[in-house]
XYZ file of C-alpha atoms in Angstrom:
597
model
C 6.814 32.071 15.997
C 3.523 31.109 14.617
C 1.107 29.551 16.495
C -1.562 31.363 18.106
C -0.487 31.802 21.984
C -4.064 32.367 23.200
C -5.765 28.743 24.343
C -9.325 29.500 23.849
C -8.904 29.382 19.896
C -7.640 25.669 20.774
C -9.876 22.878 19.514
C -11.711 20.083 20.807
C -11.109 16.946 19.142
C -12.532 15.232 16.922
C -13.475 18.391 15.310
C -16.927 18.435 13.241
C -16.641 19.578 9.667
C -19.191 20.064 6.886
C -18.682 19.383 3.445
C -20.536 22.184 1.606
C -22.926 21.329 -1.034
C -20.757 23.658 -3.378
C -17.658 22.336 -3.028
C -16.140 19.788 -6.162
C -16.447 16.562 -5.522
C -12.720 16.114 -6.383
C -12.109 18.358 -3.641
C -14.650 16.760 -1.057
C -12.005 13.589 -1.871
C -8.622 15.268 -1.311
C -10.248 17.041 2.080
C -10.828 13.161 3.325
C -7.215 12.617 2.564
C -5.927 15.463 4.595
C -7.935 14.632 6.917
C -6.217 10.668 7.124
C -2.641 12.426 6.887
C -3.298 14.409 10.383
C -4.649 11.108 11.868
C -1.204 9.320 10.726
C 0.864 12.104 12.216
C -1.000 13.206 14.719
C -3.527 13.105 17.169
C -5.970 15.578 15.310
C -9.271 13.635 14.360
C -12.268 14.649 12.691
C -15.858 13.754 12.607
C -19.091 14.748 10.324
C -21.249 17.573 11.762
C -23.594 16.696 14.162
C -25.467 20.244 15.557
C -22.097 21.219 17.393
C -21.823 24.849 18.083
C -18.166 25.019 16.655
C -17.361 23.506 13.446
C -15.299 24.221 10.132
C -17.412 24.420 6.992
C -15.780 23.351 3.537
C -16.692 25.769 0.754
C -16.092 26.647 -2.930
C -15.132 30.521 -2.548
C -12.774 32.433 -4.269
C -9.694 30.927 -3.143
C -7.926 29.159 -0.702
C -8.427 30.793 2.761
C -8.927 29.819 6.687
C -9.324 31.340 9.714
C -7.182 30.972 12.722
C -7.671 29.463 15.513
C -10.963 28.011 16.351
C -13.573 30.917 16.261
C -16.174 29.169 18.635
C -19.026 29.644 16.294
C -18.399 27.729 13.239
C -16.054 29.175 10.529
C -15.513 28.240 6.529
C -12.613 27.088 4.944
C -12.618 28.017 1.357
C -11.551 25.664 -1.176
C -11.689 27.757 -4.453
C -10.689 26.295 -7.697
C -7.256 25.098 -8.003
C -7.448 24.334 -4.274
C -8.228 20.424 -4.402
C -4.821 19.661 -3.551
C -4.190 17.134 -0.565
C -0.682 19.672 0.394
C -2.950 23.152 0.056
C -5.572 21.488 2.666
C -3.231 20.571 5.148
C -2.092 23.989 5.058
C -5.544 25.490 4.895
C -6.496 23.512 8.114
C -3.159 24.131 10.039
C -4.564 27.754 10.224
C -7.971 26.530 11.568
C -6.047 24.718 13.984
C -4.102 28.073 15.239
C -1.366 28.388 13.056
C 0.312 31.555 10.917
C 2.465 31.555 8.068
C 5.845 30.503 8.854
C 7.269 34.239 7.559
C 4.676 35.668 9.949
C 7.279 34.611 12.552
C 8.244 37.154 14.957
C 12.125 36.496 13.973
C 11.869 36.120 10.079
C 13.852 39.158 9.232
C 16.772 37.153 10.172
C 15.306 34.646 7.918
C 13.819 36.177 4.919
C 13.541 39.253 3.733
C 10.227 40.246 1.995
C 10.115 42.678 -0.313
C 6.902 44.591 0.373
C 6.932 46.908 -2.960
C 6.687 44.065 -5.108
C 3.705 42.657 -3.682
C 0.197 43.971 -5.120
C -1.183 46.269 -4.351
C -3.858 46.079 -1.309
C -2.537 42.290 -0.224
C 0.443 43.486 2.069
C -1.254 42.493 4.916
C -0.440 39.054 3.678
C 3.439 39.635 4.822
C 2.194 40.449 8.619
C 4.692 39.722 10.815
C 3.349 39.673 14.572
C 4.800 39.715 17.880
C 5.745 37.140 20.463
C 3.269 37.888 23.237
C 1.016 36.901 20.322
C 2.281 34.047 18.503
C 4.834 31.148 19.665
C 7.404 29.542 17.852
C 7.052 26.670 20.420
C 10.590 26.146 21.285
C 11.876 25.183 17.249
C 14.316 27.216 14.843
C 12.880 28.585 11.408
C 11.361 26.348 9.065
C 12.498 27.027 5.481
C 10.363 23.818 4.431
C 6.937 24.148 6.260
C 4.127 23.704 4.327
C 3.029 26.914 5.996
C 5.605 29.076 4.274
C 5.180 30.980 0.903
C 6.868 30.731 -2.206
C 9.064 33.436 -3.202
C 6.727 34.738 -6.230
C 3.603 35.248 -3.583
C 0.575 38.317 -4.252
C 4.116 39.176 -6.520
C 2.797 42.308 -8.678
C 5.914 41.156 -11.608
C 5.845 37.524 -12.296
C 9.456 37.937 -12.958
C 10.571 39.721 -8.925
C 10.442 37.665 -6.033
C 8.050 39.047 -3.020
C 10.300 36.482 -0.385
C 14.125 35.890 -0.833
C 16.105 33.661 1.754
C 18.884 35.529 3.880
C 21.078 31.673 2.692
C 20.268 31.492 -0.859
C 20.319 27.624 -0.707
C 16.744 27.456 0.674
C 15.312 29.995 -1.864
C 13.875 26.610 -3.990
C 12.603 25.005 -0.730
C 10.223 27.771 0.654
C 6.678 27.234 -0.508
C 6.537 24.066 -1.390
C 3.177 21.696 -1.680
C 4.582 18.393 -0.358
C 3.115 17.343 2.587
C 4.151 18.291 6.327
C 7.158 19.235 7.097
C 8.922 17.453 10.422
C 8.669 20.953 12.037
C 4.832 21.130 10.708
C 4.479 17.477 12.735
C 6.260 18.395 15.720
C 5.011 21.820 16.124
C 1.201 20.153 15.730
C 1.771 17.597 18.182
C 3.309 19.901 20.719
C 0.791 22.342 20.415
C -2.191 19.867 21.140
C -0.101 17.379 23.550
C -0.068 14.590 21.298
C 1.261 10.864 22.333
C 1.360 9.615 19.520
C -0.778 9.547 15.871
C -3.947 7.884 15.568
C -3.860 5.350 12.896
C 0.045 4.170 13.252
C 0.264 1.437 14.892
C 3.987 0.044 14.666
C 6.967 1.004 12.702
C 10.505 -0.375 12.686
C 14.071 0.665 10.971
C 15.331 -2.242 12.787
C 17.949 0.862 14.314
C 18.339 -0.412 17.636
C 18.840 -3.649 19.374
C 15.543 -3.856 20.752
C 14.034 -4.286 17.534
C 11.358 -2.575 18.356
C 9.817 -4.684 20.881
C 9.833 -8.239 18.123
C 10.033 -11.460 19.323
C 11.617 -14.785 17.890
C 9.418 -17.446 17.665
C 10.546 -20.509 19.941
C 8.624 -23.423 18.186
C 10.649 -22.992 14.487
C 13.473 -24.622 13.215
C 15.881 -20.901 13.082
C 16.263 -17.854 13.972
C 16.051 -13.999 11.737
C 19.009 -12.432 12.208
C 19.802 -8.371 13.396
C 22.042 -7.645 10.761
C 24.717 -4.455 10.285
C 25.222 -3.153 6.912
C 28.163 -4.359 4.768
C 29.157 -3.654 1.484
C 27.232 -5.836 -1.278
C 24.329 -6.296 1.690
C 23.029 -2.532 2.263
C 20.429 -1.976 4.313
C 17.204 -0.222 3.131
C 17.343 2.726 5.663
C 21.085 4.158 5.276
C 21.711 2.634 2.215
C 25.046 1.453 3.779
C 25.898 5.276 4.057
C 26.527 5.579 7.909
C 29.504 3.619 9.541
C 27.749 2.723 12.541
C 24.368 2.411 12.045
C 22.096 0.804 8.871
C 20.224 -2.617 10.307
C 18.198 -4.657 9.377
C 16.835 -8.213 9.922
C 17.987 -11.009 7.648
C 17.504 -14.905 7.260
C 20.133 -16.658 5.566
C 18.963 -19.871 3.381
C 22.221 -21.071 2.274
C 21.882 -23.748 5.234
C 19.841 -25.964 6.917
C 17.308 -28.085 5.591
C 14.775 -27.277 2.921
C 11.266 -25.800 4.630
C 12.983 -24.857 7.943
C 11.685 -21.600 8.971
C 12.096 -18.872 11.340
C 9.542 -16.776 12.700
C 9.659 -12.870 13.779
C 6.311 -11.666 15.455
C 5.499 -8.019 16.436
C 4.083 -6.806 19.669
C 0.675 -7.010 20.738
C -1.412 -4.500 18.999
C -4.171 -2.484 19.914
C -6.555 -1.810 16.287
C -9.018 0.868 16.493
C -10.241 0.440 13.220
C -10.935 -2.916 11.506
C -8.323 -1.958 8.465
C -4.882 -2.020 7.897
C -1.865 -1.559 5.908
C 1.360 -3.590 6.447
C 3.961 -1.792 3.953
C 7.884 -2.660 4.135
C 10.723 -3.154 2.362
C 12.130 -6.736 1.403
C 14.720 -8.417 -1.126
C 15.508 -12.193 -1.427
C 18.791 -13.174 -2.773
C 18.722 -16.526 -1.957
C 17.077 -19.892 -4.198
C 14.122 -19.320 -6.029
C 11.966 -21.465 -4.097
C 13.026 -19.494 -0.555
C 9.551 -17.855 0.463
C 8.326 -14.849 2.503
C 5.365 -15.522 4.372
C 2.994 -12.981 5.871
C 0.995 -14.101 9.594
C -1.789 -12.640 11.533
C -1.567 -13.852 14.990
C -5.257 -13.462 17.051
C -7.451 -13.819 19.337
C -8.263 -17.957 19.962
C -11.491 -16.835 21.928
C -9.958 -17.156 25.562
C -8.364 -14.057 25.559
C -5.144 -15.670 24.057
C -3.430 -14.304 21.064
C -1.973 -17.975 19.375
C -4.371 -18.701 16.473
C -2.373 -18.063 13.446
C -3.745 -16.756 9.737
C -1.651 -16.763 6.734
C -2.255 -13.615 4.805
C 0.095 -13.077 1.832
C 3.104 -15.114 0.100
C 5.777 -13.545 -1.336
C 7.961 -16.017 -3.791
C 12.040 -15.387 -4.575
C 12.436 -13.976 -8.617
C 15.525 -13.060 -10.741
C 15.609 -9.224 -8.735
C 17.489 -9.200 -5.871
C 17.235 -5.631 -4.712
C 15.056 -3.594 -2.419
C 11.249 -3.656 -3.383
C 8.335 -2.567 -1.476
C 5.268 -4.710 -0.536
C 2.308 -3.702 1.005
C -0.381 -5.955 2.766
C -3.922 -5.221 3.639
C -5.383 -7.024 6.546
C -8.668 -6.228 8.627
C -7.988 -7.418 12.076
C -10.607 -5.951 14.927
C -9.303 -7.014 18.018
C -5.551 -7.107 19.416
C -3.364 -9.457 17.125
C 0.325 -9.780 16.340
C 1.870 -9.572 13.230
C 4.571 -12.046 11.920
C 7.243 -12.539 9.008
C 7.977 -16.343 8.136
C 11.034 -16.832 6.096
C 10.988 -20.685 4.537
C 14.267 -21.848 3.195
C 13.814 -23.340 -0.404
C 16.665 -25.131 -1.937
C 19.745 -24.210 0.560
C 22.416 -26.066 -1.581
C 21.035 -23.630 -4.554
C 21.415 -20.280 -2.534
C 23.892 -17.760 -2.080
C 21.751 -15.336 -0.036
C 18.813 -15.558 2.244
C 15.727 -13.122 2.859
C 15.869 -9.478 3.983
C 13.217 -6.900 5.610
C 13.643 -3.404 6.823
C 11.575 -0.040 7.567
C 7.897 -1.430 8.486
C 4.823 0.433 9.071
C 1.438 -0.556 10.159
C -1.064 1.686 9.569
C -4.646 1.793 10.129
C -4.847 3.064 6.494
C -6.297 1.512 3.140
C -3.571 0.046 0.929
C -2.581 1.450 -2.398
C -4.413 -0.085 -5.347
C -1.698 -0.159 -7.338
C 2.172 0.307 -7.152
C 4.454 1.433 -10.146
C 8.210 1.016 -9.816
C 10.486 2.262 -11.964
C 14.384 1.310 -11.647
C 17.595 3.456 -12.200
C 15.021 6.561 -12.672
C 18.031 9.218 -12.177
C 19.428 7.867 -15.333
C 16.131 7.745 -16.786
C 15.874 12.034 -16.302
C 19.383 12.402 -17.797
C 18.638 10.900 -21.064
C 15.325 11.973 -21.646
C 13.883 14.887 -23.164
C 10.393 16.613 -23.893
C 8.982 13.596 -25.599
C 10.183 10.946 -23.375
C 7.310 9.246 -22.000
C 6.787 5.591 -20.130
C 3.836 4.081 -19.663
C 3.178 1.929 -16.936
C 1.374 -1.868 -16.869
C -2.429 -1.581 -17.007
C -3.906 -2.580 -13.252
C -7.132 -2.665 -12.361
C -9.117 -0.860 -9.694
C -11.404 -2.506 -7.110
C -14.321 -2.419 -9.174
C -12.732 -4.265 -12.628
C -11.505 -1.180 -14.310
C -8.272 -1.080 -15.949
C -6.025 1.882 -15.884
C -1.879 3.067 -16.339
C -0.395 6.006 -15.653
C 2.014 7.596 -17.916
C 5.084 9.521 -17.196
C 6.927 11.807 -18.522
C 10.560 11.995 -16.662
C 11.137 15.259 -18.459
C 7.936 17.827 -18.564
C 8.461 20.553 -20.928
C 6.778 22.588 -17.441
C 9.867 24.273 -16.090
C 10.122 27.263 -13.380
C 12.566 28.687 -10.921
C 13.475 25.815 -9.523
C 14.387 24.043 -12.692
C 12.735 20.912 -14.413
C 9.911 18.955 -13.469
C 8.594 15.412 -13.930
C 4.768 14.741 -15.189
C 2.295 12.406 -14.259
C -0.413 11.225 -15.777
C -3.532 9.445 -15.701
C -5.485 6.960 -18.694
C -8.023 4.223 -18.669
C -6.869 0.731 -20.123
C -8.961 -2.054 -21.646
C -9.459 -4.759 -19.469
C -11.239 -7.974 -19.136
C -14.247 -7.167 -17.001
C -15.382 -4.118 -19.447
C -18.480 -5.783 -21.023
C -19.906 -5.654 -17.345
C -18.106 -2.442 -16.535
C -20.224 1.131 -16.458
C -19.490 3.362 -19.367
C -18.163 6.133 -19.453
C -16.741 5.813 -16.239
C -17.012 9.258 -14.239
C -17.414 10.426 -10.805
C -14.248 8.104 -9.233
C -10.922 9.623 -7.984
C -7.794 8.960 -9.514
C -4.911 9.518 -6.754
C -0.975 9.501 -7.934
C 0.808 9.544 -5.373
C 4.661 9.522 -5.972
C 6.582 8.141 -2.658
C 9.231 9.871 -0.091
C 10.831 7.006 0.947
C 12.082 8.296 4.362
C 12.258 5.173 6.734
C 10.025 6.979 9.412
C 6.084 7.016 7.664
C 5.787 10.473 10.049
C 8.319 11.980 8.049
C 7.672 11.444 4.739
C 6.491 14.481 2.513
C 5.409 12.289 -0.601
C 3.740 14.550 -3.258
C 0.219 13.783 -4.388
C -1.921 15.039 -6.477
C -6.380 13.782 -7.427
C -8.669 14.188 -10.657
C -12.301 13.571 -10.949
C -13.576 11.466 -13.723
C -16.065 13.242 -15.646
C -18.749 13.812 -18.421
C -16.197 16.075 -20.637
C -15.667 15.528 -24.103
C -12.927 14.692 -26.447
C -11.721 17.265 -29.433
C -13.615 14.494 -31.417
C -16.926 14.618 -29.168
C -16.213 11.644 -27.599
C -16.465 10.847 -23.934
C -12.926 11.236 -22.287
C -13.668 8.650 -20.050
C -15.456 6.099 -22.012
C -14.402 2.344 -22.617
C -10.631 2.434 -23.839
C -11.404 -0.427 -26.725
C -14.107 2.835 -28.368
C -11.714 5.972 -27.811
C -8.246 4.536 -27.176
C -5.382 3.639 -29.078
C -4.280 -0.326 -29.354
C -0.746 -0.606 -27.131
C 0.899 -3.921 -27.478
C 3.010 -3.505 -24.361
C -0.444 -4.342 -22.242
C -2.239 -5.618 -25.226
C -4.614 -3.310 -24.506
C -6.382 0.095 -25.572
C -5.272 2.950 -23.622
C -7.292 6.102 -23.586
C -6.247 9.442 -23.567
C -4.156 11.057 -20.531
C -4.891 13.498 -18.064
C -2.622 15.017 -15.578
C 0.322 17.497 -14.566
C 2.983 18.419 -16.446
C 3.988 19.869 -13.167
C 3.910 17.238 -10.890
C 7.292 17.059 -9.282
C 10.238 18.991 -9.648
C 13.713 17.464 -9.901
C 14.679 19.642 -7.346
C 12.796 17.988 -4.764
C 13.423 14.314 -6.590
C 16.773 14.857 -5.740
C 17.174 15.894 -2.463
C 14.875 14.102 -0.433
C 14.694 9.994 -0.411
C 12.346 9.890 -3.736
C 14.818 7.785 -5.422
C 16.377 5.993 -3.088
C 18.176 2.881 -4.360
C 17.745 4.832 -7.531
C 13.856 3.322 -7.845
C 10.778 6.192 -8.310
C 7.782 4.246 -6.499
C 4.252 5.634 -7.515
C 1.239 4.928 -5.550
C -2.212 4.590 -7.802
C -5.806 4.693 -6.482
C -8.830 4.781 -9.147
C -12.135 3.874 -7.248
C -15.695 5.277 -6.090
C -15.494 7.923 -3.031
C -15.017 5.215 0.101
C -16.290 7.907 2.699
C -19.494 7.561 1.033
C -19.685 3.931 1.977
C -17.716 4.761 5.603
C -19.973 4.346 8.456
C -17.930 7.594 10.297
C -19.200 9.647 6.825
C -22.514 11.254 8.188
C -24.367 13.228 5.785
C -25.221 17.148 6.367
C -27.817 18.564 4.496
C -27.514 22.389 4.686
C -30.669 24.302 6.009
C -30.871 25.606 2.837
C -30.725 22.825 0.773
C -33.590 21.607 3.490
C -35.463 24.069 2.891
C -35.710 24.449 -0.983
C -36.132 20.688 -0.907
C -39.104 20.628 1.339
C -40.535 23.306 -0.939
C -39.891 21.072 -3.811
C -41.675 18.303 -2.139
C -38.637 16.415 -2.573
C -37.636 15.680 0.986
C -39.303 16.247 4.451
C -38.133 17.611 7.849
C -36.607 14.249 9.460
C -34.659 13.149 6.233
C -32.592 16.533 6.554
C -31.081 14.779 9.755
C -29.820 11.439 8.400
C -26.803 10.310 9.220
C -24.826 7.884 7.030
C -25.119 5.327 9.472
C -28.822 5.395 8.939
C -28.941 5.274 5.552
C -26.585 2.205 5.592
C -29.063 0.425 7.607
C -32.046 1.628 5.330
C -31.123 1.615 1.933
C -34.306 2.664 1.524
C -35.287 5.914 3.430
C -38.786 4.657 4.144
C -38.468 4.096 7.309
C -37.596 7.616 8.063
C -38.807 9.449 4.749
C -42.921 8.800 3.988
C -42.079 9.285 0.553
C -39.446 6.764 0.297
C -36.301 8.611 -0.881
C -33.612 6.125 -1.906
C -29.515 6.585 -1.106
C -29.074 7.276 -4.605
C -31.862 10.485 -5.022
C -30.476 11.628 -1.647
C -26.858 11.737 -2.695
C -27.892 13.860 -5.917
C -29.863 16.027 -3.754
C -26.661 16.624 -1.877
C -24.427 17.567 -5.232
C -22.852 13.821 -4.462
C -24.098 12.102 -7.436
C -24.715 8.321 -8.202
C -23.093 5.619 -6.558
């Protein structure tokens, strides 16, 4: 049991936060993405400070600490250093919303034991365990993998004896970790506020049940996609082919039929809040190499009728015929339907057709990049310390090229066993005799993929670094243009600059029990871009009071520029019209600690 019984420590959505003028700026990014992973699986929302009298304040203390519960008259949430990790402030803000540790559970004796005269001195109250006319375990058993719970080496006084064992000594490597949610975090969240249903998902689909999840078949093509059981030598993507009676998906064969017939597959009518999206699913073709895969938006005609059709993406047949992932950003406003068009190619030259399985729409941005790497279990058992793979160069939204490199075998190792590091470089590219140099102050994300079929579900493991002014051992920029500091791969045919990352970034323990290699492929999410909540209209800007006031003093700023929203200064990219002195975006975001665009 640990969520706060007591209502009136409940929040109000969305709740208003502040971003404190002392807190990094790589942490200011990972708090936005906590912040998007509650509105995917959940109903929690959030919203910049506008005067409310309850609010949670983001600061740079020492440490990573929350209160519980909503405290009614505006509380901090410290995000010392080490805490700008996406998994720590998810945890961090289920306390503000009203949750405990998951050992703080009125039953974890018969869980855990915790070993109180290992723990340091003075920080026992860390291993409270409180009663049930206090706390609620909301109707669910104990939660061995809740981001909530605490590794076994916690406030440990000997970095060599546990503070937390596990009563079944199978789970001792699963408490504490730094994933994401658990499906007990999700459930327990959305009980405890009465959710419906998340905020930004807007369909999903395992293609599970006969319903299909409320798809259509078009009734103007020349075929019809197929709902398809798995059979050996044409596995689903779900089950893998695992379960006896279940694993479907939706298939078109092109082995018959004339060349360009089609068949189309539309969604249900969808309801966007936001004017971005995210189609991501899984797809193989196995039939000629001129079948295609054809991605539709299906809108508004301007009578109220959704029937005008926009093609969006094309995805062409190749030489690999198993599972890969695709993702597909649209930016549809108003309700629309989305469709899959399969197009047969050569039918007398296939032996196969076109596959999809385990959708999700999301009102999300799109990955920037994707790195896939096949058979990556056999990869780990060869490898050793100085194994390392580097991926293709891609480039961000603004023309820079970057890789990541991986190491399948860190020489990091703990408890648990071996891990897997991750690592982030700048590439030379084509656009870098325009491009700003060195480039600093943009977020690399690495995101390495759960592929669980339900988006909800999925405890992917993420981790964010700041570009920067720091130097090389050589007193060279780190960041700088690739062709000046970098070394010449011909792989890319490119420079590639130093790495940074984590030798720690994901244990094989976890690789190998969840769905992180399923089909035996490691997918890796990359993002390397400018902050977008500075350009996002919902971002208002909070100047502190005593920020204000210092600035005032300074001359710098006057009383009505201290109350800018973001919305404002999107309007006015010059603060003139508010500001007598004429304060650009640029002066006001270094005024803030937010540095140049």
């Amino acid at each position: 049991r640990n969520a706060l019984i007591d209502k009136r420590y409940r929040w109000k959505f969305p709740i208003p936060y502040i971003l404190g003028d002392d807190l990094d700026l790589n942490a200011k990014g990972c708090v936005h993405q906590a912040f998007e992973m509650y509105r995917l699986k959940s109903c929690i929302d959030f919203k910049p400070y506008e005067g409310e009298k309850t609010y949670i304040k983001f600061e740079k203390r020492g440490g990573c600490f929350s209160s519980v519960g909503d405290q009614q008259n505006g509380q901090i949430l410290s995000l010392g250093s080490g805490c700008d990790h996406k998994a720590v402030i998810e945890h961090e803000l289920l306390h503000a919303l009203g949750f405990y540790h998951e050992q703080s559970r009125t039953d974890r004796d018969d869980y855990v034991d915790i070993w109180l005269d290992e723990v340091t001195p003075g920080l026992q109250h860390n291993f409270n365990k409180y009663n049930d006319d206090y706390i609620t375990d909301q109707n669910t058993a104990y939660d061995y993998e809740s981001v909530m719970h605490y590794r076994p080496f916690s406030f440990n006084k000997n970095e060599s004896i546990p503070t937390i064992t596990t009563k079944i000594p199978e789970f001792y490597n699963i408490i504490g970790q730094y994933l994401d949610f658990s499906k007990m975090d999700v459930l327990r969240l959305n009980r405890m506020y009465n959710c419906s249903g998340p905020l930004t998902l807007l369909d999903q689909c395992a293609f599970e049940y006969a319903s299909i999840c409320g798809m259509i078949q078009a009734t103007s093509d020349d075929a019809d996609w197929v709902h398809t059981k798995s059979s050996v030598g044409a596995e689903d993507h779900t089950l893998l082919g695992k379960c006896r009676d279940a694993g479907y998906f939706m298939h078109f064969s092109t082995m018959t039929g004339k060349p360009q017939e089609s068949a189309l597959l539309e969604s249900r009518t969808l309801y966007p809040k936001r004017k971005l999206q995210c189609l991501q699913f899984f797809y193989k073709m196995t039939g000629s190499s001129l079948d295609r895969l054809v991605i539709w938006v299906k809108i508004d005609d301007g009578t109220g009728t959704i029937r005008r059709m926009k093609k969006i993406h094309t995805f062409y047949a190749d030489s690999d015929h198993t599972w890969k992932i695709a993702h597909v950003p649209m930016e549809v406003g108003a309700k629309f339907r989305y469709a899959f068009q399969a197009v047969r190619g050569d039918p007398s030259a296939s032996a196969g057709g076109i596959y999809i399985d385990d959708i999700s729409l999301s009102e999300t941005r799109c990955p920037n990049a994707v790195w896939r790497i096949q058979n990556f279990s056999k990869i780990m058992e060869t490898a050793d310390t100085n194994t390392v793979i580097d991926s293709p160069r891609f480039y961000s939204p603004e023309g820079y090229g970057y890789g990541v490199r991986i190491m399948p075998l860190s020489s990091y190792t703990d408890y648990t066993g071996h891990y897997t590091g991750l690592y982030f470089h700048l590439a030379s590219g084509d656009n870098d005799a325009v491009m700003k140099w060195p480039a600093v102050n943009r977020q690399a994300t690495l995101v390495v993929m759960d592929q669980d079929p339900d988006i909800k579900l999925r405890m992917s493991t993420a981790r964010s670094l700041t570009t920067n002014m720091m130097m090389t051992s050589d007193g060279k920029f780190f960041w700088d243009n690739p062709s000046k500091v970098g070394k010449y791969d011909p792989s890319c045919g490119c420079y590639r600059g130093e790495s940074w990352g984590w030798s720690n970034f994901v244990k094989h323990f976890d690789l190998r029990r969840r769905n992180y290699l399923k089909n035996d492929d490691l997918i890796i999410f990359i993002d390397f871009d400018v902050f977008t909540w500075f350009s996002d209209a919902r971002a208002y800007i909070y100047i502190s009071r005593d920020k204000c006031s210092a600035a005032r003093l300074k001359g710098t700023v006057n009383g009505p520029t201290c109350h800018l929203t973001a919305t404002a200064l999107l309007r006015y990219p010059s603060l003139s019209q508010h500001d007598r002195r004429g304060l650009t975006l640029v002066k006001l975001l270094e005024l803030l600690g937010l540095y140049k665009l």
